[in-house]
């Protein structure tokens, strides 16, 4: 299989170019980056992830106004989060998570997007105030969910003793 990777990478690039608005087309650049990571080619991995993130952002922006493409927008944002986290671009990952959560309030994973954004703000960006604001938004939008109780508890811990 190792001898066939160059051919596989070409096919994945073709899939990405020919079918960018499909799950397979969106997943292709992450697969390519994974191949480069496995082989220790950090420059090629980074390049593939940067290219992927730019493509996901373009796709989400282009499709955002069409209600019939909401699932594709959500997928593009999810893939954008994955790519930007792998790049260590946590500001961009947080923005994508918040865009996803705000843009799809009825979708079951949106509360988790707020929670994940707050975790990145707290741990990776050392932005306590941002994490608190994101968790507060979660509790306001989804007060009855068990995850809101967790968010309120986390807010208390982040604020410290009163």
PDB file of C-alpha atoms in Angstrom:
ATOM      1  CA  UNK A   1       0.000   0.000   0.000  1.00  0.00           C
ATOM      2  CA  UNK A   2       2.871   2.385   0.788  1.00  0.00           C
ATOM      3  CA  UNK A   3       3.976   2.314  -2.856  1.00  0.00           C
ATOM      4  CA  UNK A   4       0.482   3.353  -3.917  1.00  0.00           C
ATOM      5  CA  UNK A   5       0.230   6.482  -1.773  1.00  0.00           C
ATOM      6  CA  UNK A   6       1.394   8.899  -4.475  1.00  0.00           C
ATOM      7  CA  UNK A   7      -1.410   7.598  -6.694  1.00  0.00           C
ATOM      8  CA  UNK A   8      -3.870   7.765  -3.789  1.00  0.00           C
ATOM      9  CA  UNK A   9      -2.886  11.374  -3.074  1.00  0.00           C
ATOM     10  CA  UNK A  10      -3.466  12.272  -6.744  1.00  0.00           C
ATOM     11  CA  UNK A  11      -6.884  10.621  -6.623  1.00  0.00           C
ATOM     12  CA  UNK A  12      -7.778  12.366  -3.378  1.00  0.00           C
ATOM     13  CA  UNK A  13      -6.761  15.733  -4.862  1.00  0.00           C
ATOM     14  CA  UNK A  14      -8.889  14.954  -7.903  1.00  0.00           C
ATOM     15  CA  UNK A  15     -11.818  14.026  -5.668  1.00  0.00           C
ATOM     16  CA  UNK A  16     -11.422  17.299  -3.784  1.00  0.00           C
ATOM     17  CA  UNK A  17     -11.283  19.320  -7.016  1.00  0.00           C
ATOM     18  CA  UNK A  18     -14.078  17.503  -8.846  1.00  0.00           C
ATOM     19  CA  UNK A  19     -16.514  17.088  -5.944  1.00  0.00           C
ATOM     20  CA  UNK A  20     -15.810  19.879  -3.444  1.00  0.00           C
ATOM     21  CA  UNK A  21     -19.420  20.005  -2.275  1.00  0.00           C
ATOM     22  CA  UNK A  22     -19.553  16.405  -1.104  1.00  0.00           C
ATOM     23  CA  UNK A  23     -18.464  14.841   2.162  1.00  0.00           C
ATOM     24  CA  UNK A  24     -15.862  12.768   0.319  1.00  0.00           C
ATOM     25  CA  UNK A  25     -14.509  15.844  -1.449  1.00  0.00           C
ATOM     26  CA  UNK A  26     -14.312  17.755   1.821  1.00  0.00           C
ATOM     27  CA  UNK A  27     -12.674  14.864   3.649  1.00  0.00           C
ATOM     28  CA  UNK A  28      -9.986  14.319   0.987  1.00  0.00           C
ATOM     29  CA  UNK A  29      -7.584  17.094   2.096  1.00  0.00           C
ATOM     30  CA  UNK A  30      -7.683  15.870   5.693  1.00  0.00           C
ATOM     31  CA  UNK A  31      -6.814  12.381   4.469  1.00  0.00           C
ATOM     32  CA  UNK A  32      -3.907  13.833   2.495  1.00  0.00           C
ATOM     33  CA  UNK A  33      -2.684  15.743   5.565  1.00  0.00           C
ATOM     34  CA  UNK A  34      -2.949  12.528   7.582  1.00  0.00           C
ATOM     35  CA  UNK A  35      -0.776  10.720   5.051  1.00  0.00           C
ATOM     36  CA  UNK A  36       1.878  13.442   5.265  1.00  0.00           C
ATOM     37  CA  UNK A  37       1.722  13.401   9.065  1.00  0.00           C
ATOM     38  CA  UNK A  38       2.171   9.628   9.135  1.00  0.00           C
ATOM     39  CA  UNK A  39       5.236   9.991   6.939  1.00  0.00           C
ATOM     40  CA  UNK A  40       6.735  12.820   8.981  1.00  0.00           C
ATOM     41  CA  UNK A  41       6.463  15.448   6.239  1.00  0.00           C
ATOM     42  CA  UNK A  42       5.405  18.339   8.456  1.00  0.00           C
ATOM     43  CA  UNK A  43       5.718  21.005   5.751  1.00  0.00           C
ATOM     44  CA  UNK A  44       3.469  19.098   3.334  1.00  0.00           C
ATOM     45  CA  UNK A  45       1.026  18.343   6.173  1.00  0.00           C
ATOM     46  CA  UNK A  46       0.830  22.013   7.121  1.00  0.00           C
ATOM     47  CA  UNK A  47       0.391  23.032   3.501  1.00  0.00           C
ATOM     48  CA  UNK A  48      -2.413  20.493   3.012  1.00  0.00           C
ATOM     49  CA  UNK A  49      -4.172  21.689   6.177  1.00  0.00           C
ATOM     50  CA  UNK A  50      -3.862  25.368   5.194  1.00  0.00           C
ATOM     51  CA  UNK A  51      -5.265  24.582   1.763  1.00  0.00           C
ATOM     52  CA  UNK A  52      -8.078  22.556   3.317  1.00  0.00           C
ATOM     53  CA  UNK A  53      -8.994  25.283   5.822  1.00  0.00           C
ATOM     54  CA  UNK A  54      -9.135  27.906   3.067  1.00  0.00           C
ATOM     55  CA  UNK A  55     -11.349  25.636   0.958  1.00  0.00           C
ATOM     56  CA  UNK A  56     -13.714  24.967   3.880  1.00  0.00           C
ATOM     57  CA  UNK A  57     -14.012  28.689   4.625  1.00  0.00           C
ATOM     58  CA  UNK A  58     -14.752  29.483   0.972  1.00  0.00           C
ATOM     59  CA  UNK A  59     -17.330  26.725   0.766  1.00  0.00           C
ATOM     60  CA  UNK A  60     -19.094  27.789   3.981  1.00  0.00           C
ATOM     61  CA  UNK A  61     -19.208  31.424   2.837  1.00  0.00           C
ATOM     62  CA  UNK A  62     -20.387  30.600  -0.699  1.00  0.00           C
ATOM     63  CA  UNK A  63     -23.173  28.328   0.493  1.00  0.00           C
ATOM     64  CA  UNK A  64     -24.265  30.233   3.608  1.00  0.00           C
ATOM     65  CA  UNK A  65     -27.086  32.101   1.871  1.00  0.00           C
ATOM     66  CA  UNK A  66     -28.735  29.037   0.327  1.00  0.00           C
ATOM     67  CA  UNK A  67     -31.085  27.260   2.773  1.00  0.00           C
ATOM     68  CA  UNK A  68     -30.861  24.078   0.701  1.00  0.00           C
ATOM     69  CA  UNK A  69     -27.134  23.737   1.404  1.00  0.00           C
ATOM     70  CA  UNK A  70     -27.254  24.083   5.197  1.00  0.00           C
ATOM     71  CA  UNK A  71     -25.951  20.529   5.711  1.00  0.00           C
ATOM     72  CA  UNK A  72     -22.937  21.266   3.512  1.00  0.00           C
ATOM     73  CA  UNK A  73     -22.235  24.503   5.366  1.00  0.00           C
ATOM     74  CA  UNK A  74     -22.376  22.663   8.690  1.00  0.00           C
ATOM     75  CA  UNK A  75     -20.017  19.972   7.354  1.00  0.00           C
ATOM     76  CA  UNK A  76     -17.609  22.578   5.968  1.00  0.00           C
ATOM     77  CA  UNK A  77     -17.533  24.314   9.361  1.00  0.00           C
ATOM     78  CA  UNK A  78     -16.939  21.002  11.148  1.00  0.00           C
ATOM     79  CA  UNK A  79     -14.058  20.175   8.802  1.00  0.00           C
ATOM     80  CA  UNK A  80     -12.726  23.725   9.207  1.00  0.00           C
ATOM     81  CA  UNK A  81     -12.609  23.252  12.969  1.00  0.00           C
ATOM     82  CA  UNK A  82     -10.703  19.993  12.558  1.00  0.00           C
ATOM     83  CA  UNK A  83      -8.170  21.488  10.143  1.00  0.00           C
ATOM     84  CA  UNK A  84      -7.570  24.655  12.156  1.00  0.00           C
ATOM     85  CA  UNK A  85      -7.180  22.756  15.419  1.00  0.00           C
ATOM     86  CA  UNK A  86      -4.582  20.528  13.758  1.00  0.00           C
ATOM     87  CA  UNK A  87      -2.803  23.677  12.603  1.00  0.00           C
ATOM     88  CA  UNK A  88      -2.901  25.114  16.108  1.00  0.00           C
ATOM     89  CA  UNK A  89      -4.935  28.058  14.803  1.00  0.00           C
ATOM     90  CA  UNK A  90      -7.263  28.091  17.780  1.00  0.00           C
ATOM     91  CA  UNK A  91      -8.697  31.573  17.170  1.00  0.00           C
ATOM     92  CA  UNK A  92      -9.936  30.413  13.787  1.00  0.00           C
ATOM     93  CA  UNK A  93     -11.241  27.151  15.255  1.00  0.00           C
ATOM     94  CA  UNK A  94     -13.195  29.076  17.901  1.00  0.00           C
ATOM     95  CA  UNK A  95     -14.684  31.388  15.258  1.00  0.00           C
ATOM     96  CA  UNK A  96     -15.777  28.373  13.188  1.00  0.00           C
ATOM     97  CA  UNK A  97     -17.296  26.669  16.239  1.00  0.00           C
ATOM     98  CA  UNK A  98     -19.212  29.802  17.207  1.00  0.00           C
ATOM     99  CA  UNK A  99     -20.389  30.323  13.629  1.00  0.00           C
ATOM    100  CA  UNK A 100     -21.574  26.732  13.585  1.00  0.00           C
ATOM    101  CA  UNK A 101     -23.331  26.963  16.960  1.00  0.00           C
ATOM    102  CA  UNK A 102     -24.952  30.340  16.228  1.00  0.00           C
ATOM    103  CA  UNK A 103     -25.947  29.379  12.694  1.00  0.00           C
ATOM    104  CA  UNK A 104     -27.543  26.039  13.574  1.00  0.00           C
ATOM    105  CA  UNK A 105     -29.255  26.520  16.945  1.00  0.00           C
ATOM    106  CA  UNK A 106     -31.667  23.613  16.497  1.00  0.00           C
ATOM    107  CA  UNK A 107     -28.987  21.113  15.541  1.00  0.00           C
ATOM    108  CA  UNK A 108     -28.204  18.677  18.388  1.00  0.00           C
ATOM    109  CA  UNK A 109     -24.430  19.223  18.296  1.00  0.00           C
ATOM    110  CA  UNK A 110     -24.598  23.022  18.509  1.00  0.00           C
ATOM    111  CA  UNK A 111     -24.475  23.113  22.338  1.00  0.00           C
ATOM    112  CA  UNK A 112     -21.350  20.955  22.144  1.00  0.00           C
ATOM    113  CA  UNK A 113     -19.825  23.432  19.694  1.00  0.00           C
ATOM    114  CA  UNK A 114     -20.191  26.152  22.348  1.00  0.00           C
ATOM    115  CA  UNK A 115     -18.626  23.888  24.954  1.00  0.00           C
ATOM    116  CA  UNK A 116     -15.719  22.985  22.674  1.00  0.00           C
ATOM    117  CA  UNK A 117     -15.166  26.648  21.759  1.00  0.00           C
ATOM    118  CA  UNK A 118     -15.082  27.583  25.450  1.00  0.00           C
ATOM    119  CA  UNK A 119     -12.567  24.815  26.155  1.00  0.00           C
ATOM    120  CA  UNK A 120     -10.289  26.096  23.386  1.00  0.00           C
ATOM    121  CA  UNK A 121     -10.652  29.652  24.653  1.00  0.00           C
ATOM    122  CA  UNK A 122      -9.746  28.597  28.171  1.00  0.00           C
ATOM    123  CA  UNK A 123      -6.993  26.053  27.559  1.00  0.00           C
ATOM    124  CA  UNK A 124      -5.369  27.022  24.278  1.00  0.00           C
ATOM    125  CA  UNK A 125      -5.990  30.760  24.113  1.00  0.00           C
ATOM    126  CA  UNK A 126      -5.902  31.453  27.877  1.00  0.00           C
ATOM    127  CA  UNK A 127      -8.974  33.640  27.401  1.00  0.00           C
ATOM    128  CA  UNK A 128     -11.053  33.178  30.536  1.00  0.00           C
ATOM    129  CA  UNK A 129     -13.403  36.035  29.727  1.00  0.00           C
ATOM    130  CA  UNK A 130     -14.059  34.596  26.258  1.00  0.00           C
ATOM    131  CA  UNK A 131     -14.695  31.141  27.702  1.00  0.00           C
ATOM    132  CA  UNK A 132     -17.103  32.562  30.282  1.00  0.00           C
ATOM    133  CA  UNK A 133     -18.991  34.519  27.585  1.00  0.00           C
ATOM    134  CA  UNK A 134     -19.250  31.436  25.370  1.00  0.00           C
ATOM    135  CA  UNK A 135     -20.483  29.271  28.244  1.00  0.00           C
ATOM    136  CA  UNK A 136     -22.986  31.977  29.218  1.00  0.00           C
ATOM    137  CA  UNK A 137     -24.308  31.978  25.661  1.00  0.00           C
ATOM    138  CA  UNK A 138     -24.744  28.200  25.881  1.00  0.00           C
ATOM    139  CA  UNK A 139     -26.707  28.487  29.135  1.00  0.00           C
ATOM    140  CA  UNK A 140     -28.919  31.249  27.697  1.00  0.00           C
ATOM    141  CA  UNK A 141     -29.687  29.329  24.500  1.00  0.00           C
ATOM    142  CA  UNK A 142     -30.150  25.893  26.066  1.00  0.00           C
ATOM    143  CA  UNK A 143     -31.100  26.444  29.736  1.00  0.00           C
ATOM    144  CA  UNK A 144     -32.913  23.119  30.134  1.00  0.00           C
ATOM    145  CA  UNK A 145     -30.177  20.867  28.759  1.00  0.00           C
ATOM    146  CA  UNK A 146     -27.913  18.989  31.187  1.00  0.00           C
ATOM    147  CA  UNK A 147     -24.932  20.496  29.375  1.00  0.00           C
ATOM    148  CA  UNK A 148     -26.124  23.942  30.527  1.00  0.00           C
ATOM    149  CA  UNK A 149     -25.750  22.854  34.161  1.00  0.00           C
ATOM    150  CA  UNK A 150     -22.188  21.800  33.386  1.00  0.00           C
ATOM    151  CA  UNK A 151     -21.583  25.175  31.689  1.00  0.00           C
ATOM    152  CA  UNK A 152     -22.925  27.079  34.717  1.00  0.00           C
ATOM    153  CA  UNK A 153     -20.642  25.058  36.983  1.00  0.00           C
ATOM    154  CA  UNK A 154     -17.654  25.772  34.720  1.00  0.00           C
ATOM    155  CA  UNK A 155     -18.492  29.496  34.713  1.00  0.00           C
ATOM    156  CA  UNK A 156     -18.402  29.444  38.513  1.00  0.00           C
ATOM    157  CA  UNK A 157     -15.008  27.765  38.504  1.00  0.00           C
ATOM    158  CA  UNK A 158     -13.614  30.184  35.928  1.00  0.00           C
ATOM    159  CA  UNK A 159     -14.856  33.206  37.865  1.00  0.00           C
ATOM    160  CA  UNK A 160     -13.334  31.866  41.046  1.00  0.00           C
ATOM    161  CA  UNK A 161     -14.541  32.353  44.601  1.00  0.00           C
ATOM    162  CA  UNK A 162     -16.974  35.198  45.096  1.00  0.00           C
TER     163      UNK A 162
END
